[in-house]
Amino acid sequence: MYKRQQQPPAASTPPDWAALADASAARDRRKRRTLIGGAAVAAVAVAATAAGVLLTSGDDGTKDNRGGQSARPSTSGGTSPGPTGAPKPPPTAQEIVADEKLDTAPLTVDTLFPGRRMTAGDRAYTKSTVARADACSAVTQGGLGDVLERNGCDQVFRATYTRGKISVTVGVAVFGLEREAKKAIEQSKGNIAPLKAKGGPDFCKGGPVCRFTANSYGRYAYFTTTGLTGGKPVKKGDEAAFKAGDDVAETVFRGLVGRGETKASAAAGATG
């Protein structure tokens, strides 16, 4: 046996270098076109995504569903949104008389005690005299003046009403704020000094027992001193004397309420 010897390969033809160079250049051009085309597609996709974000945020001022900031309202038309919160309502009657900055209506003996007569039911009272005092302590008795001054009393208006032998002096002490008037009533002692009409009879002077009341509304504290002429004391069962003091106090109270209501109605009409 013998081994068959392998035949040597036939001699090959020399390569065409020019053709190979052309083929390589063509492949490079195809590759560049592919890369450029892919980049263009990616750019289009990014642009489309950005456009989608702008569209979903909208121009209606609402947030998009990703919780981003609200879009700025369009200025092409429509009205701009108003300020947040509802307008503040006008003050009430009680709020007005609670603060001197709001309670600016004229304040005189005539506005507090209008007319010459006062009626309550079938009872009529005559206004015999009026007065105003800047020094609050000067028109009080039994320590009331110190209480008024300590709490910031500005002035006191007084009026006296009579019916038969009954005389009632009402005093309205004016403060800047409601809390000052309330504090004065809480600390109240003594009474408002009786105001006698010129040439009229004395009452509640020289020790006779009289009836006193003290109340407040808003920035006003009001007091009554009820007595009988001729030096007689007001007895506990004297219904006429007690009713007279209550009638005068109630009338003054209603006047203060009306003062606030008038101003409140005007304020409401101005904003309506």
mmCIF file of C-alpha atoms in Angstrom:
data_model
loop_
_atom_site.group_PDB
_atom_site.id
_atom_site.type_symbol
_atom_site.label_atom_id
_atom_site.label_comp_id
_atom_site.label_asym_id
_atom_site.label_seq_id
_atom_site.Cartn_x
_atom_site.Cartn_y
_atom_site.Cartn_z
ATOM 1 C CA MET A 1 0.000 0.000 0.000
ATOM 2 C CA TYR A 2 1.112 3.377 -0.478
ATOM 3 C CA LYS A 3 -0.023 6.715 0.368
ATOM 4 C CA ARG A 4 -1.567 8.798 -2.241
ATOM 5 C CA GLN A 5 0.212 12.073 -2.311
ATOM 6 C CA GLN A 6 -1.866 15.198 -2.339
ATOM 7 C CA GLN A 7 -1.608 17.254 -5.446
ATOM 8 C CA PRO A 8 -0.333 20.854 -4.961
ATOM 9 C CA PRO A 9 -2.974 23.561 -5.485
ATOM 10 C CA ALA A 10 -3.198 25.199 -8.787
ATOM 11 C CA ALA A 11 -1.778 28.655 -9.026
ATOM 12 C CA SER A 12 -4.524 31.380 -8.348
ATOM 13 C CA THR A 13 -5.318 34.443 -10.474
ATOM 14 C CA PRO A 14 -4.074 37.800 -8.998
ATOM 15 C CA PRO A 15 -7.025 39.816 -7.323
ATOM 16 C CA ASP A 16 -8.589 42.850 -9.022
ATOM 17 C CA TRP A 17 -7.647 45.520 -6.497
ATOM 18 C CA ALA A 18 -9.623 48.295 -8.180
ATOM 19 C CA ALA A 19 -12.874 46.307 -8.078
ATOM 20 C CA LEU A 20 -12.336 45.486 -4.408
ATOM 21 C CA ALA A 21 -11.842 49.156 -3.608
ATOM 22 C CA ASP A 22 -15.101 50.115 -5.393
ATOM 23 C CA ALA A 23 -17.032 47.436 -3.502
ATOM 24 C CA SER A 24 -15.692 48.606 -0.138
ATOM 25 C CA ALA A 25 -16.670 52.214 -0.882
ATOM 26 C CA ALA A 26 -20.189 51.117 -1.839
ATOM 27 C CA ARG A 27 -20.581 49.207 1.460
ATOM 28 C CA ASP A 28 -19.463 52.281 3.416
ATOM 29 C CA ARG A 29 -22.012 54.466 1.642
ATOM 30 C CA ARG A 30 -24.838 51.995 2.400
ATOM 31 C CA LYS A 31 -23.813 51.894 6.066
ATOM 32 C CA ARG A 32 -23.839 55.678 6.364
ATOM 33 C CA ARG A 33 -27.292 55.881 4.790
ATOM 34 C CA THR A 34 -28.598 53.325 7.283
ATOM 35 C CA LEU A 35 -27.195 55.262 10.254
ATOM 36 C CA ILE A 36 -28.552 58.563 8.994
ATOM 37 C CA GLY A 37 -31.981 57.040 8.391
ATOM 38 C CA GLY A 38 -32.110 55.586 11.931
ATOM 39 C CA ALA A 39 -31.154 58.911 13.507
ATOM 40 C CA ALA A 40 -33.869 60.689 11.553
ATOM 41 C CA VAL A 41 -36.494 58.216 12.768
ATOM 42 C CA ALA A 42 -35.337 58.685 16.359
ATOM 43 C CA ALA A 43 -35.490 62.472 16.035
ATOM 44 C CA VAL A 44 -39.040 62.282 14.694
ATOM 45 C CA ALA A 45 -40.049 60.063 17.615
ATOM 46 C CA VAL A 46 -38.599 62.481 20.174
ATOM 47 C CA ALA A 47 -40.344 65.426 18.525
ATOM 48 C CA ALA A 48 -43.625 63.550 18.534
ATOM 49 C CA THR A 49 -43.249 62.785 22.252
ATOM 50 C CA ALA A 50 -42.568 66.438 23.080
ATOM 51 C CA ALA A 51 -45.585 67.513 21.076
ATOM 52 C CA GLY A 52 -47.679 65.025 23.003
ATOM 53 C CA VAL A 53 -46.611 66.573 26.318
ATOM 54 C CA LEU A 54 -47.548 70.049 25.149
ATOM 55 C CA LEU A 55 -50.911 68.907 23.936
ATOM 56 C CA THR A 56 -51.839 67.051 27.108
ATOM 57 C CA SER A 57 -50.978 70.043 29.310
ATOM 58 C CA GLY A 58 -53.482 72.093 27.349
ATOM 59 C CA ASP A 59 -54.290 75.803 27.488
ATOM 60 C CA ASP A 60 -57.151 75.542 29.963
ATOM 61 C CA GLY A 61 -55.026 76.187 33.036
ATOM 62 C CA THR A 62 -55.335 72.638 34.367
ATOM 63 C CA LYS A 63 -52.519 70.319 35.380
ATOM 64 C CA ASP A 64 -51.642 67.363 33.173
ATOM 65 C CA ASN A 65 -51.956 63.813 34.509
ATOM 66 C CA ARG A 66 -48.315 63.701 35.551
ATOM 67 C CA GLY A 67 -48.818 66.317 38.263
ATOM 68 C CA GLY A 68 -46.778 69.042 36.594
ATOM 69 C CA GLN A 69 -47.345 72.794 36.930
ATOM 70 C CA SER A 70 -50.444 74.272 35.400
ATOM 71 C CA ALA A 71 -50.083 75.639 31.923
ATOM 72 C CA ARG A 72 -50.199 79.424 31.655
ATOM 73 C CA PRO A 73 -53.684 80.569 30.605
ATOM 74 C CA SER A 74 -54.049 81.517 26.969
ATOM 75 C CA THR A 75 -53.991 85.248 26.251
ATOM 76 C CA SER A 76 -55.700 84.878 22.899
ATOM 77 C CA GLY A 77 -59.154 85.477 24.317
ATOM 78 C CA GLY A 78 -61.497 85.083 27.287
ATOM 79 C CA THR A 79 -61.247 86.662 30.726
ATOM 80 C CA SER A 80 -58.480 86.286 33.230
ATOM 81 C CA PRO A 81 -59.331 84.383 36.396
ATOM 82 C CA GLY A 82 -60.365 86.635 39.305
ATOM 83 C CA PRO A 83 -58.703 86.751 42.714
ATOM 84 C CA THR A 84 -59.060 83.678 44.865
ATOM 85 C CA GLY A 85 -61.674 83.722 47.621
ATOM 86 C CA ALA A 86 -65.098 85.302 47.795
ATOM 87 C CA PRO A 87 -65.414 89.037 48.495
ATOM 88 C CA LYS A 88 -65.593 89.934 52.164
ATOM 89 C CA PRO A 89 -69.226 90.502 53.228
ATOM 90 C CA PRO A 90 -70.213 93.895 54.662
ATOM 91 C CA PRO A 91 -70.155 94.148 58.479
ATOM 92 C CA THR A 92 -73.251 93.294 60.488
ATOM 93 C CA ALA A 93 -75.086 95.796 62.660
ATOM 94 C CA GLN A 94 -73.518 94.404 65.824
ATOM 95 C CA GLU A 95 -70.038 94.426 64.293
ATOM 96 C CA ILE A 96 -70.473 98.078 63.386
ATOM 97 C CA VAL A 97 -71.401 99.287 66.875
ATOM 98 C CA ALA A 98 -68.620 97.149 68.353
ATOM 99 C CA ASP A 99 -65.819 99.243 66.852
ATOM 100 C CA GLU A 100 -65.421 103.011 66.647
ATOM 101 C CA LYS A 101 -63.649 102.618 63.286
ATOM 102 C CA LEU A 102 -66.885 101.272 61.783
ATOM 103 C CA ASP A 103 -69.382 103.151 63.940
ATOM 104 C CA THR A 104 -68.884 106.547 62.342
ATOM 105 C CA ALA A 105 -72.426 107.943 62.361
ATOM 106 C CA PRO A 106 -72.932 111.241 64.243
ATOM 107 C CA LEU A 107 -72.952 110.763 68.019
ATOM 108 C CA THR A 108 -74.830 113.465 69.949
ATOM 109 C CA VAL A 109 -77.505 113.794 72.624
ATOM 110 C CA ASP A 110 -80.020 114.168 69.802
ATOM 111 C CA THR A 111 -79.001 110.980 67.992
ATOM 112 C CA LEU A 112 -78.932 108.972 71.222
ATOM 113 C CA PHE A 113 -82.071 110.529 72.748
ATOM 114 C CA PRO A 114 -84.205 111.781 69.839
ATOM 115 C CA GLY A 115 -87.434 113.716 70.248
ATOM 116 C CA ARG A 116 -89.073 115.288 73.267
ATOM 117 C CA ARG A 117 -91.093 112.278 74.301
ATOM 118 C CA MET A 118 -90.544 108.591 74.643
ATOM 119 C CA THR A 119 -93.323 105.996 74.630
ATOM 120 C CA ALA A 120 -93.360 102.381 75.709
ATOM 121 C CA GLY A 121 -96.703 100.676 75.265
ATOM 122 C CA ASP A 122 -99.307 102.991 76.819
ATOM 123 C CA ARG A 123 -96.700 104.790 78.926
ATOM 124 C CA ALA A 124 -95.318 108.158 77.846
ATOM 125 C CA TYR A 125 -92.233 109.891 79.264
ATOM 126 C CA THR A 126 -91.071 113.458 78.749
ATOM 127 C CA LYS A 127 -87.416 114.220 78.117
ATOM 128 C CA SER A 128 -86.678 117.016 80.559
ATOM 129 C CA THR A 129 -82.941 117.582 80.047
ATOM 130 C CA VAL A 130 -79.795 116.272 78.343
ATOM 131 C CA ALA A 131 -76.041 116.701 78.833
ATOM 132 C CA ARG A 132 -72.670 115.453 77.600
ATOM 133 C CA ALA A 133 -69.438 115.104 79.586
ATOM 134 C CA ASP A 134 -65.905 114.420 78.378
ATOM 135 C CA ALA A 135 -64.781 113.491 81.902
ATOM 136 C CA CYS A 136 -66.585 110.222 82.517
ATOM 137 C CA SER A 137 -65.874 110.174 86.235
ATOM 138 C CA ALA A 138 -67.474 113.604 86.721
ATOM 139 C CA VAL A 139 -71.026 112.305 86.149
ATOM 140 C CA THR A 140 -70.925 109.158 88.275
ATOM 141 C CA GLN A 141 -71.265 108.118 91.911
ATOM 142 C CA GLY A 142 -69.966 105.355 94.149
ATOM 143 C CA GLY A 143 -66.829 104.386 92.239
ATOM 144 C CA LEU A 144 -68.356 103.935 88.791
ATOM 145 C CA GLY A 145 -66.211 106.757 87.438
ATOM 146 C CA ASP A 146 -62.970 104.918 88.230
ATOM 147 C CA VAL A 147 -64.283 101.817 86.469
ATOM 148 C CA LEU A 148 -65.208 103.777 83.353
ATOM 149 C CA GLU A 149 -61.917 105.667 83.211
ATOM 150 C CA ARG A 150 -59.866 102.522 83.756
ATOM 151 C CA ASN A 151 -61.507 100.816 80.799
ATOM 152 C CA GLY A 152 -61.071 103.714 78.392
ATOM 153 C CA CYS A 153 -64.337 105.645 78.569
ATOM 154 C CA ASP A 154 -64.276 108.545 76.102
ATOM 155 C CA GLN A 155 -67.432 110.460 77.046
ATOM 156 C CA VAL A 156 -70.835 110.092 78.694
ATOM 157 C CA PHE A 157 -74.191 111.264 77.343
ATOM 158 C CA ARG A 158 -77.080 111.652 79.792
ATOM 159 C CA ALA A 159 -80.790 112.326 79.543
ATOM 160 C CA THR A 160 -83.565 112.466 82.135
ATOM 161 C CA TYR A 161 -87.125 111.295 81.443
ATOM 162 C CA THR A 162 -90.054 111.946 83.764
ATOM 163 C CA ARG A 163 -93.528 110.525 84.208
ATOM 164 C CA GLY A 164 -95.551 111.833 87.115
ATOM 165 C CA LYS A 165 -93.332 111.681 90.194
ATOM 166 C CA ILE A 166 -90.880 109.234 88.587
ATOM 167 C CA SER A 167 -87.623 110.452 87.092
ATOM 168 C CA VAL A 168 -85.108 108.305 85.234
ATOM 169 C CA THR A 169 -81.610 109.416 84.262
ATOM 170 C CA VAL A 170 -79.947 107.275 81.613
ATOM 171 C CA GLY A 171 -76.234 107.578 80.962
ATOM 172 C CA VAL A 172 -74.500 106.174 77.876
ATOM 173 C CA ALA A 173 -70.748 105.715 78.325
ATOM 174 C CA VAL A 174 -68.872 105.537 75.025
ATOM 175 C CA PHE A 175 -65.813 103.337 74.493
ATOM 176 C CA GLY A 176 -63.645 102.557 71.496
ATOM 177 C CA LEU A 177 -64.293 98.804 71.452
ATOM 178 C CA GLU A 178 -66.959 96.380 72.604
ATOM 179 C CA ARG A 179 -64.625 94.513 74.952
ATOM 180 C CA GLU A 180 -63.955 97.724 76.893
ATOM 181 C CA ALA A 181 -67.656 98.342 77.454
ATOM 182 C CA LYS A 182 -68.208 94.741 78.541
ATOM 183 C CA LYS A 183 -65.326 94.926 80.998
ATOM 184 C CA ALA A 184 -66.770 98.102 82.487
ATOM 185 C CA ILE A 185 -70.099 96.355 83.083
ATOM 186 C CA GLU A 186 -68.387 93.331 84.635
ATOM 187 C CA GLN A 187 -66.540 95.617 87.053
ATOM 188 C CA SER A 188 -69.472 97.977 87.533
ATOM 189 C CA LYS A 189 -70.158 99.500 90.941
ATOM 190 C CA GLY A 190 -71.912 102.676 91.980
ATOM 191 C CA ASN A 191 -74.203 104.401 89.522
ATOM 192 C CA ILE A 192 -74.687 107.188 87.035
ATOM 193 C CA ALA A 193 -75.348 110.521 88.736
ATOM 194 C CA PRO A 194 -78.930 111.771 88.445
ATOM 195 C CA LEU A 195 -79.378 114.683 86.032
ATOM 196 C CA LYS A 196 -81.891 117.212 87.283
ATOM 197 C CA ALA A 197 -83.657 119.535 84.883
ATOM 198 C CA LYS A 198 -83.126 123.219 85.497
ATOM 199 C CA GLY A 199 -85.748 124.285 88.019
ATOM 200 C CA GLY A 200 -86.994 120.709 88.337
ATOM 201 C CA PRO A 201 -87.278 118.646 91.525
ATOM 202 C CA ASP A 202 -84.395 116.670 92.972
ATOM 203 C CA PHE A 203 -84.383 112.885 92.995
ATOM 204 C CA CYS A 204 -81.959 110.270 94.260
ATOM 205 C CA LYS A 205 -80.136 112.898 96.294
ATOM 206 C CA GLY A 206 -79.330 112.969 99.985
ATOM 207 C CA GLY A 207 -79.681 109.267 100.646
ATOM 208 C CA PRO A 208 -83.099 108.133 99.309
ATOM 209 C CA VAL A 209 -83.027 104.614 97.901
ATOM 210 C CA CYS A 210 -83.065 104.503 94.098
ATOM 211 C CA ARG A 211 -82.975 101.752 91.536
ATOM 212 C CA PHE A 212 -79.947 101.294 89.231
ATOM 213 C CA THR A 213 -79.345 99.155 86.154
ATOM 214 C CA ALA A 214 -76.234 98.529 84.039
ATOM 215 C CA ASN A 215 -75.983 96.951 80.580
ATOM 216 C CA SER A 216 -73.931 97.179 77.394
ATOM 217 C CA TYR A 217 -74.353 96.806 73.673
ATOM 218 C CA GLY A 218 -71.456 97.068 71.283
ATOM 219 C CA ARG A 219 -69.005 99.720 72.443
ATOM 220 C CA TYR A 220 -71.627 101.395 74.644
ATOM 221 C CA ALA A 221 -72.333 100.829 78.330
ATOM 222 C CA TYR A 222 -75.624 102.303 79.508
ATOM 223 C CA PHE A 223 -76.867 102.874 83.049
ATOM 224 C CA THR A 224 -80.151 104.023 84.582
ATOM 225 C CA THR A 225 -80.885 105.728 87.885
ATOM 226 C CA THR A 226 -84.575 105.748 88.797
ATOM 227 C CA GLY A 227 -85.957 107.754 91.684
ATOM 228 C CA LEU A 228 -89.009 109.498 93.052
ATOM 229 C CA THR A 229 -89.317 113.221 93.483
ATOM 230 C CA GLY A 230 -89.897 114.602 96.945
ATOM 231 C CA GLY A 231 -87.199 112.446 98.542
ATOM 232 C CA LYS A 232 -89.209 109.253 98.774
ATOM 233 C CA PRO A 233 -87.340 105.924 98.276
ATOM 234 C CA VAL A 234 -88.107 103.477 95.506
ATOM 235 C CA LYS A 235 -89.508 100.440 97.248
ATOM 236 C CA LYS A 236 -89.000 96.905 96.010
ATOM 237 C CA GLY A 237 -92.637 96.482 95.050
ATOM 238 C CA ASP A 238 -92.911 99.805 93.205
ATOM 239 C CA GLU A 239 -93.866 98.379 89.852
ATOM 240 C CA ALA A 240 -94.264 101.769 88.145
ATOM 241 C CA ALA A 241 -90.762 102.905 89.101
ATOM 242 C CA PHE A 242 -89.177 99.608 88.057
ATOM 243 C CA LYS A 243 -91.047 99.649 84.764
ATOM 244 C CA ALA A 244 -89.990 103.231 84.069
ATOM 245 C CA GLY A 245 -86.299 102.361 84.435
ATOM 246 C CA ASP A 246 -86.745 99.320 82.199
ATOM 247 C CA ASP A 247 -88.651 101.334 79.585
ATOM 248 C CA VAL A 248 -85.891 103.929 79.298
ATOM 249 C CA ALA A 249 -83.134 101.296 79.198
ATOM 250 C CA GLU A 250 -84.975 99.308 76.519
ATOM 251 C CA THR A 251 -85.512 102.410 74.389
ATOM 252 C CA VAL A 252 -81.834 103.322 74.523
ATOM 253 C CA PHE A 253 -80.901 99.741 73.663
ATOM 254 C CA ARG A 254 -83.193 99.761 70.631
ATOM 255 C CA GLY A 255 -81.688 103.056 69.514
ATOM 256 C CA LEU A 256 -78.178 101.568 69.607
ATOM 257 C CA VAL A 257 -79.342 98.533 67.641
ATOM 258 C CA GLY A 258 -80.973 100.796 65.062
ATOM 259 C CA ARG A 259 -77.756 102.791 64.800
ATOM 260 C CA GLY A 260 -75.896 99.679 63.678
ATOM 261 C CA GLU A 261 -78.702 98.471 61.407
ATOM 262 C CA THR A 262 -78.841 101.765 59.515
ATOM 263 C CA LYS A 263 -75.132 101.677 58.780
ATOM 264 C CA ALA A 264 -75.216 97.962 57.907
ATOM 265 C CA SER A 265 -78.088 98.473 55.433
ATOM 266 C CA ALA A 266 -76.195 101.287 53.739
ATOM 267 C CA ALA A 267 -73.065 99.134 53.495
ATOM 268 C CA ALA A 268 -75.022 96.199 52.064
ATOM 269 C CA GLY A 269 -76.683 98.450 49.488
ATOM 270 C CA ALA A 270 -73.324 99.822 48.385
ATOM 271 C CA THR A 271 -71.964 96.325 47.699
ATOM 272 C CA GLY A 272 -75.159 94.888 46.243
#
